[in-house]
Tab-separated table of C-alpha atoms and ligand atoms in Angstrom:
chain	number	residue	atom	x	y	z
A	1	MET	CA	0.000	0.000	0.000
A	2	ARG	CA	1.233	3.504	-0.799
A	3	THR	CA	1.520	5.269	2.485
A	4	MET	CA	2.767	8.623	3.689
A	5	SER	CA	6.163	8.942	5.263
A	6	SER	CA	8.323	11.958	5.978
A	7	TYR	CA	10.093	11.629	2.629
A	8	VAL	CA	7.786	11.553	-0.361
A	9	SER	CA	9.488	9.721	-3.207
A	10	VAL	CA	8.961	11.062	-6.698
A	11	LEU	CA	8.234	7.490	-7.795
A	12	ASP	CA	5.355	7.371	-5.297
A	13	LEU	CA	4.048	10.838	-6.071
A	14	PHE	CA	3.771	10.040	-9.785
A	15	SER	CA	2.024	6.731	-10.117
A	16	VAL	CA	0.586	5.044	-13.146
A	17	GLY	CA	-3.104	4.434	-12.645
A	18	ILE	CA	-6.513	4.819	-14.204
A	19	GLY	CA	-9.008	7.663	-14.336
A	20	PRO	CA	-10.994	9.495	-13.378
A	21	SER	CA	-9.739	10.257	-9.857
A	22	SER	CA	-6.693	9.416	-7.768
A	23	SER	CA	-8.513	9.900	-4.472
A	24	HIS	CA	-11.919	8.555	-5.539
A	25	THR	CA	-10.866	5.795	-7.979
A	26	VAL	CA	-7.210	4.783	-7.538
A	27	GLY	CA	-7.164	5.101	-3.727
A	28	PRO	CA	-10.398	3.110	-3.123
A	29	MET	CA	-9.202	0.454	-5.575
A	30	ARG	CA	-5.970	0.115	-3.628
A	31	ALA	CA	-7.950	0.006	-0.377
A	32	GLY	CA	-10.068	-2.887	-1.722
A	33	THR	CA	-6.993	-4.917	-2.636
A	34	THR	CA	-5.274	-4.074	0.644
A	35	PHE	CA	-8.289	-5.248	2.627
A	36	ALA	CA	-8.481	-8.533	0.712
A	37	ARG	CA	-4.720	-9.073	1.040
A	38	ALA	CA	-4.853	-8.430	4.792
A	39	LEU	CA	-7.544	-11.107	5.091
A	40	ASP	CA	-5.373	-13.458	3.066
A	41	GLU	CA	-2.279	-12.772	5.164
A	42	ARG	CA	-4.259	-13.612	8.316
A	43	GLY	CA	-5.408	-16.858	6.715
A	44	ALA	CA	-9.003	-15.592	6.913
A	45	LEU	CA	-9.787	-15.130	3.225
A	46	ASP	CA	-11.278	-18.581	2.794
A	47	ARG	CA	-13.747	-17.963	5.647
A	48	VAL	CA	-15.196	-14.845	3.994
A	49	ALA	CA	-18.709	-15.214	2.613
A	50	ALA	CA	-19.677	-11.556	2.206
A	51	VAL	CA	-18.074	-8.104	2.083
A	52	LYS	CA	-19.784	-4.791	2.721
A	53	VAL	CA	-18.274	-1.370	2.057
A	54	VAL	CA	-19.468	2.061	3.151
A	55	LEU	CA	-18.150	5.067	1.204
A	56	CYS	CA	-18.304	8.114	3.461
A	57	GLY	CA	-18.142	11.881	3.031
A	58	SER	CA	-16.798	13.039	-0.299
A	59	LEU	CA	-16.472	9.449	-1.555
A	60	GLY	CA	-20.200	9.062	-0.965
A	61	ALA	CA	-21.047	12.476	-2.410
A	62	THR	CA	-19.237	12.166	-5.733
A	63	GLY	CA	-18.421	8.456	-5.772
A	64	ILE	CA	-20.794	7.556	-8.579
A	65	GLY	CA	-19.355	10.167	-10.956
A	66	HIS	CA	-15.814	9.134	-10.020
A	67	GLY	CA	-16.397	5.390	-10.435
A	68	THR	CA	-15.629	4.743	-6.756
A	69	PRO	CA	-17.964	1.729	-6.259
A	70	ASP	CA	-16.542	0.124	-9.423
A	71	ALA	CA	-13.029	0.769	-8.165
A	72	VAL	CA	-13.726	-0.794	-4.770
A	73	VAL	CA	-15.108	-3.980	-6.309
A	74	ALA	CA	-12.228	-4.144	-8.804
A	75	GLY	CA	-9.778	-3.689	-5.927
A	76	LEU	CA	-11.369	-6.524	-3.943
A	77	ARG	CA	-10.885	-8.685	-7.035
A	78	GLY	CA	-7.188	-7.826	-6.830
A	79	LEU	CA	-6.941	-5.555	-9.867
A	80	ASP	CA	-4.024	-3.136	-9.703
A	81	PRO	CA	-4.638	0.382	-11.096
A	82	GLU	CA	-1.148	0.376	-12.580
A	83	THR	CA	-1.391	-2.847	-14.536
A	84	CYS	CA	-5.082	-3.629	-15.001
A	85	ASP	CA	-6.903	-3.295	-18.279
A	86	PRO	CA	-8.810	0.007	-17.793
A	87	ASP	CA	-11.813	-1.596	-19.533
A	88	ASP	CA	-12.024	-4.169	-16.706
A	89	VAL	CA	-13.084	-1.637	-14.078
A	90	PRO	CA	-16.172	0.301	-15.282
A	91	GLY	CA	-19.409	-1.577	-14.594
A	92	SER	CA	-17.860	-3.797	-11.885
A	93	TRP	CA	-20.365	-2.526	-9.331
A	94	GLU	CA	-23.506	-2.150	-11.412
A	95	ARG	CA	-23.101	-5.695	-12.701
A	96	LEU	CA	-23.575	-6.969	-9.149
A	97	GLY	CA	-27.306	-6.196	-9.273
A	98	ASP	CA	-29.138	-8.196	-6.591
A	99	GLY	CA	-26.278	-10.613	-6.196
A	100	HIS	CA	-23.325	-11.622	-8.323
A	101	GLU	CA	-20.153	-13.612	-7.898
A	102	VAL	CA	-17.009	-11.663	-6.959
A	103	ARG	CA	-13.644	-13.443	-6.689
A	104	LEU	CA	-11.646	-11.835	-3.885
A	105	LEU	CA	-8.033	-11.551	-5.109
A	106	GLY	CA	-9.206	-13.626	-8.069
A	107	ARG	CA	-9.708	-16.677	-5.805
A	108	ARG	CA	-12.226	-16.662	-2.986
A	109	VAL	CA	-15.771	-16.519	-4.366
A	110	VAL	CA	-18.302	-14.389	-2.479
A	111	THR	CA	-21.651	-13.023	-3.543
A	112	MET	CA	-22.045	-9.260	-3.548
A	113	ALA	CA	-24.960	-7.020	-4.505
A	114	THR	CA	-24.853	-3.339	-5.441
A	115	ALA	CA	-26.363	-2.603	-2.000
A	116	ASP	CA	-23.211	-4.042	-0.398
A	117	VAL	CA	-21.308	-0.923	-1.491
A	118	ARG	CA	-23.231	1.873	0.200
A	119	LEU	CA	-22.820	5.617	-0.372
A	120	ALA	CA	-22.958	7.666	2.832
A	121	PRO	CA	-22.253	11.291	1.844
A	122	LEU	CA	-23.452	12.709	5.163
A	123	THR	CA	-21.228	10.454	7.273
A	124	ARG	CA	-17.828	11.958	7.808
A	125	LEU	CA	-15.280	9.661	9.417
A	126	PRO	CA	-12.997	11.498	11.840
A	127	GLY	CA	-9.674	11.296	10.012
A	128	HIS	CA	-10.370	12.673	6.522
A	129	PRO	CA	-13.296	13.502	4.197
A	130	ASN	CA	-12.468	10.440	2.052
A	131	GLY	CA	-13.172	7.597	4.476
A	132	MET	CA	-14.369	4.055	3.748
A	133	ARG	CA	-15.224	1.130	5.965
A	134	PHE	CA	-14.703	-2.439	4.768
A	135	THR	CA	-16.311	-5.317	6.676
A	136	ALA	CA	-15.963	-9.023	5.883
A	137	PHE	CA	-18.441	-11.590	7.198
A	138	ASP	CA	-18.371	-15.386	7.399
A	139	ALA	CA	-21.203	-17.671	6.329
A	140	ALA	CA	-22.854	-17.335	9.767
A	141	GLY	CA	-22.917	-13.540	9.401
A	142	ASP	CA	-20.203	-12.959	12.007
A	143	VAL	CA	-17.606	-10.278	11.370
A	144	VAL	CA	-14.295	-11.711	10.196
A	145	ALA	CA	-12.538	-8.357	9.880
A	146	GLU	CA	-13.312	-4.680	9.700
A	147	GLN	CA	-11.041	-1.822	8.645
A	148	VAL	CA	-11.392	1.877	7.966
A	149	TYR	CA	-9.231	3.313	5.189
A	150	TYR	CA	-8.691	6.907	4.146
A	151	SER	CA	-7.877	7.931	0.603
A	152	VAL	CA	-5.796	10.977	1.394
A	153	GLY	CA	-5.118	12.231	-2.135
A	154	GLY	CA	-2.885	11.291	-5.036
A	155	GLY	CA	-3.811	7.607	-4.696
A	156	PHE	CA	-2.229	7.357	-1.248
A	157	VAL	CA	-4.205	5.250	1.240
A	158	LEU	CA	-3.843	4.951	5.004
A	159	THR	CA	-5.597	2.780	7.552
A	160	GLU	CA	-7.191	4.722	10.388
A	161	GLN	CA	-4.356	3.526	12.658
A	162	GLU	CA	-1.708	4.769	10.216
A	163	LEU	CA	-3.462	8.114	9.877
A	164	GLU	CA	-3.620	8.514	13.668
A	165	ALA	CA	0.071	7.666	13.969
A	166	ALA	CA	0.956	10.162	11.216
A	167	ALA	CA	-1.105	12.870	12.935
A	168	ALA	CA	0.576	12.167	16.301
A	169	ASN	CA	3.966	12.328	14.608
A	170	GLU	CA	3.125	15.666	13.003
A	171	GLU	CA	1.900	17.062	16.308
A	172	ALA	CA	5.113	15.980	18.037
A	173	GLN	CA	7.215	17.643	15.331
A	174	HIS	CA	5.149	20.802	15.451
A	175	ALA	CA	5.500	20.992	19.231
A	176	ALA	CA	9.253	20.449	18.945
A	177	GLU	CA	9.558	23.174	16.331
A	178	LEU	CA	7.548	25.614	18.463
A	179	ALA	CA	9.793	24.858	21.419
A	180	GLY	CA	12.851	25.400	19.240
A	181	ALA	CA	13.980	21.840	19.885
A	182	PRO	CA	15.925	19.916	17.277
A	183	ILE	CA	13.808	17.506	15.293
A	184	ASP	CA	13.711	14.133	17.014
A	185	PRO	CA	15.121	11.518	14.672
A	186	ALA	CA	12.623	9.061	16.110
A	187	THR	CA	9.775	11.140	14.735
A	188	GLU	CA	11.609	12.461	11.683
A	189	PRO	CA	13.463	9.536	10.152
A	190	SER	CA	16.036	10.916	7.733
A	191	ASP	CA	16.293	7.948	5.431
A	192	VAL	CA	17.701	10.109	2.630
A	193	PRO	CA	20.981	12.079	2.441
A	194	HIS	CA	19.328	15.476	1.860
A	195	PRO	CA	16.145	15.599	3.952
A	196	PHE	CA	14.048	18.758	3.725
A	197	ALA	CA	10.900	19.682	5.569
A	198	ASN	CA	10.130	22.811	3.560
A	199	ALA	CA	11.262	24.840	0.573
A	200	ALA	CA	13.678	26.932	2.630
A	201	GLU	CA	15.536	23.799	3.732
A	202	LEU	CA	15.535	22.449	0.186
A	203	LEU	CA	16.976	25.706	-1.167
A	204	ALA	CA	19.550	25.931	1.618
A	205	SER	CA	20.696	22.375	0.901
A	206	CYS	CA	21.013	23.112	-2.832
A	207	THR	CA	22.842	26.395	-2.290
A	208	LEU	CA	25.226	25.053	0.336
A	209	GLU	CA	26.336	22.110	-1.751
A	210	GLY	CA	25.943	23.595	-5.224
A	211	ARG	CA	23.315	21.128	-6.370
A	212	SER	CA	20.180	21.705	-8.404
A	213	ILE	CA	16.804	20.666	-7.003
A	214	ALA	CA	16.712	17.756	-9.450
A	215	GLU	CA	20.188	16.592	-8.391
A	216	THR	CA	19.131	16.778	-4.762
A	217	ALA	CA	16.010	14.748	-5.472
A	218	TRP	CA	18.021	12.223	-7.518
A	219	GLU	CA	20.519	11.654	-4.691
A	220	ASN	CA	17.642	11.135	-2.285
A	221	GLU	CA	15.927	8.690	-4.618
A	222	VAL	CA	19.038	6.593	-5.284
A	223	SER	CA	19.622	6.266	-1.549
A	224	LEU	CA	16.320	4.386	-1.389
A	225	ARG	CA	16.492	2.310	-4.586
A	226	PRO	CA	19.168	1.251	-7.106
A	227	ALA	CA	19.937	4.077	-9.551
A	228	ALA	CA	18.927	1.926	-12.528
A	229	GLU	CA	15.519	1.381	-10.953
A	230	VAL	CA	15.028	5.097	-10.304
A	231	GLY	CA	16.051	6.013	-13.846
A	232	ALA	CA	13.821	3.346	-15.361
A	233	GLY	CA	10.927	4.451	-13.137
A	234	LEU	CA	11.276	8.081	-14.225
A	235	ASP	CA	11.528	7.090	-17.880
A	236	ARG	CA	8.430	4.917	-17.563
A	237	ILE	CA	6.490	7.752	-15.924
A	238	TRP	CA	7.398	10.178	-18.704
A	239	ARG	CA	6.674	7.582	-21.403
A	240	THR	CA	3.235	6.903	-19.894
A	241	MET	CA	2.490	10.633	-19.616
A	242	SER	CA	3.494	11.181	-23.223
A	243	GLU	CA	1.533	8.164	-24.482
A	244	CYS	CA	-1.487	9.505	-22.633
A	245	VAL	CA	-1.147	12.851	-24.445
A	246	ASP	CA	-0.977	11.040	-27.793
A	247	ALA	CA	-3.921	8.774	-26.983
A	248	GLY	CA	-6.048	11.775	-25.997
A	249	LEU	CA	-5.097	13.665	-29.156
A	250	ASP	CA	-6.244	10.689	-31.175
A	251	ARG	CA	-9.434	9.447	-29.495
A	252	HIS	CA	-12.741	11.103	-30.254
A	253	GLY	CA	-16.354	10.761	-29.203
A	254	MET	CA	-18.359	11.389	-26.075
A	255	LEU	CA	-17.079	11.102	-22.530
A	256	PRO	CA	-19.023	8.829	-20.169
A	257	GLY	CA	-21.705	10.299	-17.913
A	258	ARG	CA	-24.851	12.295	-18.182
A	259	LEU	CA	-23.207	15.610	-19.079
A	260	LYS	CA	-22.628	14.324	-22.623
A	261	VAL	CA	-19.318	16.164	-22.884
A	262	ARG	CA	-17.689	15.723	-26.269
A	263	ARG	CA	-13.938	15.178	-26.464
A	264	ARG	CA	-12.203	18.200	-28.010
A	265	ALA	CA	-8.463	17.482	-28.045
A	266	ARG	CA	-8.455	15.527	-31.304
A	267	ALA	CA	-10.350	18.283	-33.117
A	268	GLN	CA	-7.905	20.817	-31.649
A	269	ARG	CA	-4.992	18.750	-32.970
A	270	GLU	CA	-6.506	18.533	-36.432
A	271	LYS	CA	-7.115	22.287	-36.530
A	272	LEU	CA	-3.612	23.068	-35.353
A	273	GLU	CA	-2.060	20.713	-37.900
A	274	ALA	CA	-4.124	22.331	-40.647
A	275	ALA	CA	-3.144	25.828	-39.489
A	276	GLU	CA	0.524	24.840	-39.456
A	277	ALA	CA	0.215	23.369	-42.936
A	278	GLU	CA	-1.097	26.758	-44.049
A	279	GLY	CA	1.900	28.515	-42.536
A	280	SER	CA	0.807	29.575	-39.025
A	281	SER	CA	3.915	29.610	-36.898
A	282	ASP	CA	3.482	30.335	-33.194
A	283	LEU	CA	0.802	27.939	-32.019
A	284	SER	CA	2.747	26.696	-29.003
A	285	ILE	CA	0.152	27.852	-26.460
A	286	GLU	CA	-2.671	26.251	-28.434
A	287	TRP	CA	-0.720	22.985	-28.523
A	288	LEU	CA	-0.046	23.277	-24.785
A	289	GLN	CA	-3.779	23.541	-24.143
A	290	ALA	CA	-4.526	20.625	-26.447
A	291	TYR	CA	-1.972	18.417	-24.653
A	292	ALA	CA	-3.554	19.144	-21.267
A	293	MET	CA	-7.075	18.550	-22.503
A	294	ALA	CA	-6.013	15.321	-24.187
A	295	VAL	CA	-4.786	13.893	-20.882
A	296	ASN	CA	-7.816	15.009	-18.903
A	297	GLU	CA	-10.170	13.605	-21.491
A	298	GLU	CA	-8.358	10.283	-21.173
A	299	ASN	CA	-8.709	10.589	-17.415
A	300	ALA	CA	-12.420	11.395	-17.598
A	301	ASP	CA	-12.805	8.308	-19.806
A	302	ALA	CA	-11.264	6.133	-17.046
A	303	ARG	CA	-8.208	5.312	-19.158
A	304	ARG	CA	-4.536	4.987	-18.245
A	305	VAL	CA	-3.025	8.172	-16.793
A	306	VAL	CA	-0.234	9.183	-14.448
A	307	THR	CA	-1.378	10.668	-11.154
A	308	ALA	CA	0.426	14.025	-11.172
A	309	PRO	CA	-0.054	14.645	-8.297
A	310	THR	CA	-3.743	13.697	-8.679
A	311	ASN	CA	-5.835	12.471	-11.584
A	312	GLY	CA	-8.054	15.561	-11.763
A	313	ALA	CA	-4.887	17.589	-12.314
A	314	ALA	CA	-3.120	14.933	-14.386
A	315	GLY	CA	-2.893	16.995	-17.587
A	316	ILE	CA	-0.731	19.883	-16.429
A	317	ILE	CA	2.674	18.267	-15.905
A	318	PRO	CA	2.566	16.124	-19.092
A	319	ALA	CA	1.338	19.113	-21.121
A	320	VAL	CA	4.030	21.473	-19.892
A	321	GLY	CA	6.666	18.763	-20.439
A	322	ARG	CA	5.511	18.199	-24.016
A	323	HIS	CA	5.424	21.970	-24.539
A	324	PHE	CA	9.054	22.165	-23.451
A	325	LEU	CA	10.035	19.450	-25.925
A	326	ARG	CA	8.009	21.092	-28.675
A	327	ILE	CA	9.770	24.423	-28.289
A	328	HIS	CA	13.108	22.583	-28.333
A	329	PRO	CA	12.860	20.474	-31.496
A	330	ASP	CA	16.639	19.938	-31.522
A	331	LEU	CA	16.300	18.197	-28.146
A	332	SER	CA	13.411	16.022	-29.281
A	333	ALA	CA	15.653	14.521	-31.961
A	334	ASP	CA	18.193	13.413	-29.352
A	335	GLU	CA	16.815	10.509	-27.334
A	336	GLU	CA	19.391	10.638	-24.539
A	337	ALA	CA	19.164	14.424	-24.144
A	338	THR	CA	15.384	14.141	-24.009
A	339	ARG	CA	15.599	11.411	-21.374
A	340	GLN	CA	17.896	13.483	-19.169
A	341	ALA	CA	15.763	16.620	-19.576
A	342	MET	CA	12.582	14.800	-18.643
A	343	ARG	CA	14.248	13.177	-15.634
A	344	THR	CA	15.269	16.661	-14.460
A	345	TYR	CA	11.741	17.870	-15.168
A	346	LEU	CA	10.065	15.099	-13.161
A	347	LEU	CA	12.542	15.162	-10.278
A	348	THR	CA	12.056	18.919	-9.865
A	349	ALA	CA	8.278	18.635	-10.090
A	350	GLY	CA	8.362	15.764	-7.596
A	351	ALA	CA	10.434	17.679	-5.051
A	352	ILE	CA	7.972	20.586	-5.203
A	353	GLY	CA	4.984	18.235	-5.029
A	354	ALA	CA	6.437	16.615	-1.919
A	355	LEU	CA	6.345	20.017	-0.194
A	356	TYR	CA	2.623	20.363	-0.908
A	357	LYS	CA	1.892	16.823	0.184
A	358	ARG	CA	3.872	17.171	3.361
A	359	ASN	CA	2.947	20.695	4.433
A	360	ALA	CA	-0.538	21.252	2.999
A	361	SER	CA	-2.608	18.833	0.933
A	362	ILE	CA	-2.961	17.573	-2.608
A	363	SER	CA	-6.501	16.369	-1.940
A	364	GLY	CA	-9.436	18.269	-3.455
A	365	ALA	CA	-11.631	16.929	-0.653
A	366	GLU	CA	-9.325	18.545	1.882
A	367	ALA	CA	-8.074	21.728	0.211
A	368	GLY	CA	-10.326	22.284	-2.807
A	369	CYS	CA	-8.962	22.516	-6.326
A	370	GLN	CA	-6.050	24.699	-5.206
A	371	GLY	CA	-4.679	21.470	-3.677
A	372	GLU	CA	-4.993	19.573	-6.963
A	373	VAL	CA	-4.722	21.897	-9.954
A	374	GLY	CA	-2.876	24.538	-7.910
A	375	SER	CA	-0.227	22.054	-6.748
A	376	ALA	CA	0.204	20.577	-10.232
A	377	CYS	CA	0.526	24.066	-11.723
A	378	SER	CA	3.177	24.973	-9.172
A	379	MET	CA	5.083	21.723	-9.769
A	380	ALA	CA	5.010	22.200	-13.543
A	381	ALA	CA	6.086	25.847	-13.248
A	382	GLY	CA	9.109	24.973	-11.143
A	383	ALA	CA	9.951	21.998	-13.350
A	384	ILE	CA	9.903	23.854	-16.668
A	385	CYS	CA	11.842	26.691	-15.061
A	386	ALA	CA	14.511	24.124	-14.134
A	387	VAL	CA	14.811	22.597	-17.618
A	388	LEU	CA	14.916	26.091	-19.119
A	389	GLY	CA	18.027	26.707	-17.024
A	390	GLY	CA	16.559	28.335	-13.923
A	391	THR	CA	18.536	28.410	-10.691
A	392	PRO	CA	17.025	26.742	-7.586
A	393	ALA	CA	15.921	30.211	-6.411
A	394	GLN	CA	14.186	30.894	-9.739
A	395	VAL	CA	12.572	27.454	-9.637
A	396	GLU	CA	11.246	28.187	-6.138
A	397	ASN	CA	10.007	31.556	-7.390
A	398	ALA	CA	8.219	29.994	-10.378
A	399	ALA	CA	6.524	27.424	-8.151
A	400	GLU	CA	5.457	30.165	-5.752
A	401	ILE	CA	4.038	32.426	-8.493
A	402	ALA	CA	2.010	29.563	-9.913
A	403	MET	CA	0.370	28.679	-6.611
A	404	GLU	CA	-0.106	32.285	-5.544
A	405	HIS	CA	-2.560	32.753	-8.405
A	406	ASN	CA	-4.420	29.539	-7.720
A	407	LEU	CA	-5.126	30.307	-4.055
A	408	GLY	CA	-8.779	29.877	-3.169
A	409	LEU	CA	-9.578	27.736	-6.204
A	410	THR	CA	-12.600	25.647	-5.302
A	411	CYS	CA	-13.533	22.127	-6.310
A	412	ASP	CA	-17.005	22.027	-7.826
A	413	PRO	CA	-17.186	19.303	-10.467
A	414	VAL	CA	-20.522	19.433	-12.291
A	415	GLY	CA	-22.460	16.210	-11.824
A	416	GLY	CA	-19.627	14.869	-9.672
A	417	LEU	CA	-17.737	14.074	-12.886
A	418	VAL	CA	-14.089	15.029	-13.401
A	419	GLN	CA	-14.995	16.853	-16.611
A	420	VAL	CA	-16.424	20.347	-16.069
A	421	PRO	CA	-14.539	22.481	-15.058
A	422	CYS	CA	-11.642	20.052	-14.632
A	423	ILE	CA	-10.619	19.438	-18.255
A	424	GLU	CA	-10.392	23.096	-19.289
A	425	ARG	CA	-8.964	24.008	-15.908
A	426	ASN	CA	-5.922	21.859	-16.673
A	427	ALA	CA	-5.421	23.675	-19.984
A	428	ILE	CA	-5.527	27.060	-18.269
A	429	ALA	CA	-3.266	25.950	-15.425
A	430	ALA	CA	-0.721	24.599	-17.927
A	431	CYS	CA	-0.570	28.100	-19.461
A	432	THR	CA	-0.241	29.640	-16.002
A	433	ALA	CA	2.659	27.310	-15.226
A	434	VAL	CA	4.541	28.381	-18.353
A	435	SER	CA	3.831	32.072	-17.625
A	436	ALA	CA	4.999	31.720	-14.032
A	437	ALA	CA	8.267	30.131	-15.183
A	438	LYS	CA	8.827	32.888	-17.761
A	439	LEU	CA	8.227	35.544	-15.108
A	440	ALA	CA	10.594	33.879	-12.661
A	441	LEU	CA	13.293	33.496	-15.322
A	442	GLN	CA	13.238	37.245	-15.890
A	443	GLY	CA	14.173	37.822	-12.257
A	444	ASP	CA	17.049	36.642	-10.110
A	445	GLY	CA	15.024	34.484	-7.744
A	446	ALA	CA	14.585	37.211	-5.117
A	447	HIS	CA	10.935	37.815	-4.269
A	448	VAL	CA	8.614	38.834	-1.446
A	449	VAL	CA	6.376	35.817	-0.824
A	450	SER	CA	8.234	32.561	-0.284
A	451	LEU	CA	7.010	29.205	-1.562
A	452	ASP	CA	6.670	28.044	2.048
A	453	THR	CA	4.418	31.015	2.807
A	454	VAL	CA	2.205	30.332	-0.144
A	455	ILE	CA	1.977	26.620	0.722
A	456	GLU	CA	0.954	27.483	4.272
A	457	THR	CA	-1.548	30.019	2.895
A	458	MET	CA	-3.010	27.325	0.670
A	459	ARG	CA	-3.321	25.005	3.661
A	460	GLN	CA	-5.090	27.643	5.764
A	461	THR	CA	-7.362	28.633	2.873
A	462	GLY	CA	-8.275	24.977	2.450
A	463	LEU	CA	-9.171	24.713	6.123
A	464	ASP	CA	-11.351	27.840	5.889
A	465	MET	CA	-13.063	26.698	2.691
A	466	SER	CA	-16.638	25.522	3.050
A	467	THR	CA	-17.062	21.783	2.490
A	468	LYS	CA	-19.398	22.759	-0.376
A	469	TYR	CA	-16.248	23.491	-2.375
A	470	LYS	CA	-14.270	20.413	-1.460
A	471	GLU	CA	-15.197	17.641	-3.856
A	472	THR	CA	-18.769	17.281	-2.680
A	473	SER	CA	-20.448	18.790	-5.765
A	474	THR	CA	-22.727	20.841	-3.519
A	475	GLY	CA	-21.481	24.327	-4.420
A	476	GLY	CA	-20.165	26.524	-7.213
A	477	LEU	CA	-20.545	25.368	-10.801
A	478	ALA	CA	-21.817	22.028	-9.567
A	479	VAL	CA	-25.100	23.645	-8.461
A	480	ASN	CA	-25.339	26.473	-10.980
A	481	VAL	CA	-24.955	24.478	-14.165
A	482	ILE	CA	-28.222	22.989	-15.315
A	483	GLU	CA	-27.699	19.367	-16.270
A	484	CYS	CA	-29.726	18.317	-19.277
B	1	SF4	S1	-12.555	20.771	-9.714
B	1	SF4	FE1	-10.348	20.427	-9.403
B	1	SF4	S2	-10.165	19.278	-7.473
B	1	SF4	FE2	-12.294	19.161	-8.160
B	1	SF4	S3	-12.446	17.232	-9.284
B	1	SF4	FE3	-12.004	18.867	-10.787
B	1	SF4	S4	-9.762	18.927	-10.965
B	1	SF4	FE4	-10.235	17.742	-9.101
């Protein structure tokens, strides 16, 4: 199970999964598999005759539109979001009807009905808005096991015990910091050579030792895994992102759900190609928008995407990366140079994303869309600034500018579907990321508001935000757009 620890690995932050949501699809799917595996490890799987799941809070409110019940059933079957056939997941829940066979981990046969996965939008479990309770019963109806899981954003899942431990750890660190005490290694395991708790520490580490942010992140990553594995993981992430862009630029038709949203990226591509054939030259921003929309249309269609750092915001980092390659055609022709550039790009984005995950939130249910699209925009801004030659200070500035102008962004998906405003929002945020990097590159990195300040502001704004605007589809566009 992907869990939170003090160091957030770039290979965990970017994970290959399926759409439409990291917190509402990928996380619940992982929770289903984790629950079934835990039963198996205890030798209890073969006693299970029934499983019931309750999806609470935001998972209950927008679960249908996000495919959460399907994901839970697929997870119980043992499907992995990274490797499964995306076509295997949709319909998993509806097919259950009044009772249908489900093979837990592909082995133990139980009968489940649609009513066994219950939506409880008004029940908020104490740890997080995205809570779910799994209960397994034996043939006599006695409870074999029960576990609460929280999908805390970006596909990360914690048991309620793990979440409590993480919260206690954070409180201990906060108290130590307030008291001016050194961080206790027992509560802050530094399992990497260059640990950083915030952007100031990251910058200080880079400056002191003359490393870039990407080099710092690389050295941390290779202290945890063999270098070949890290390199291959980064290359696979970029390849999957890029393939997702291409797939979205190619596929056409209607997206699933009652909004009847038509895919637009392919038509955009065709128009842009025609305009270029007629001699139009600077269409880089239009292409950037098309790349982002392509990915988010794939995501809305429950296809293969990279969580970056969430699925709702999955288009921004791939789009900005492809934009960078497009404006550097010489680089695109050189496979090794491209590989190195995209590793730098992803490592920088990952280091910035880790700051948001650690010190605020990347969950729309917790922080609104500023936590999803805002974080992705900030990560992409810093990352493109780095590959364009920015210093660590300029990278930090770019990331700060990008988030500063996403503060307060609410989450209000119409119909509970990750389509409107999400798809266009990624296109706009991709443009913001490029603008923020350009602005930062014109300066020397010195600026008034630090990235840490803006991250803390985002966190506080998220806390103040009404739950109507936190992935519940009960406010904003979600209630003002008439669904036909
Ligand atoms: S509005 Fe933003 S946070 Fe909400 S589902 Fe869409 S992309 Fe995610």
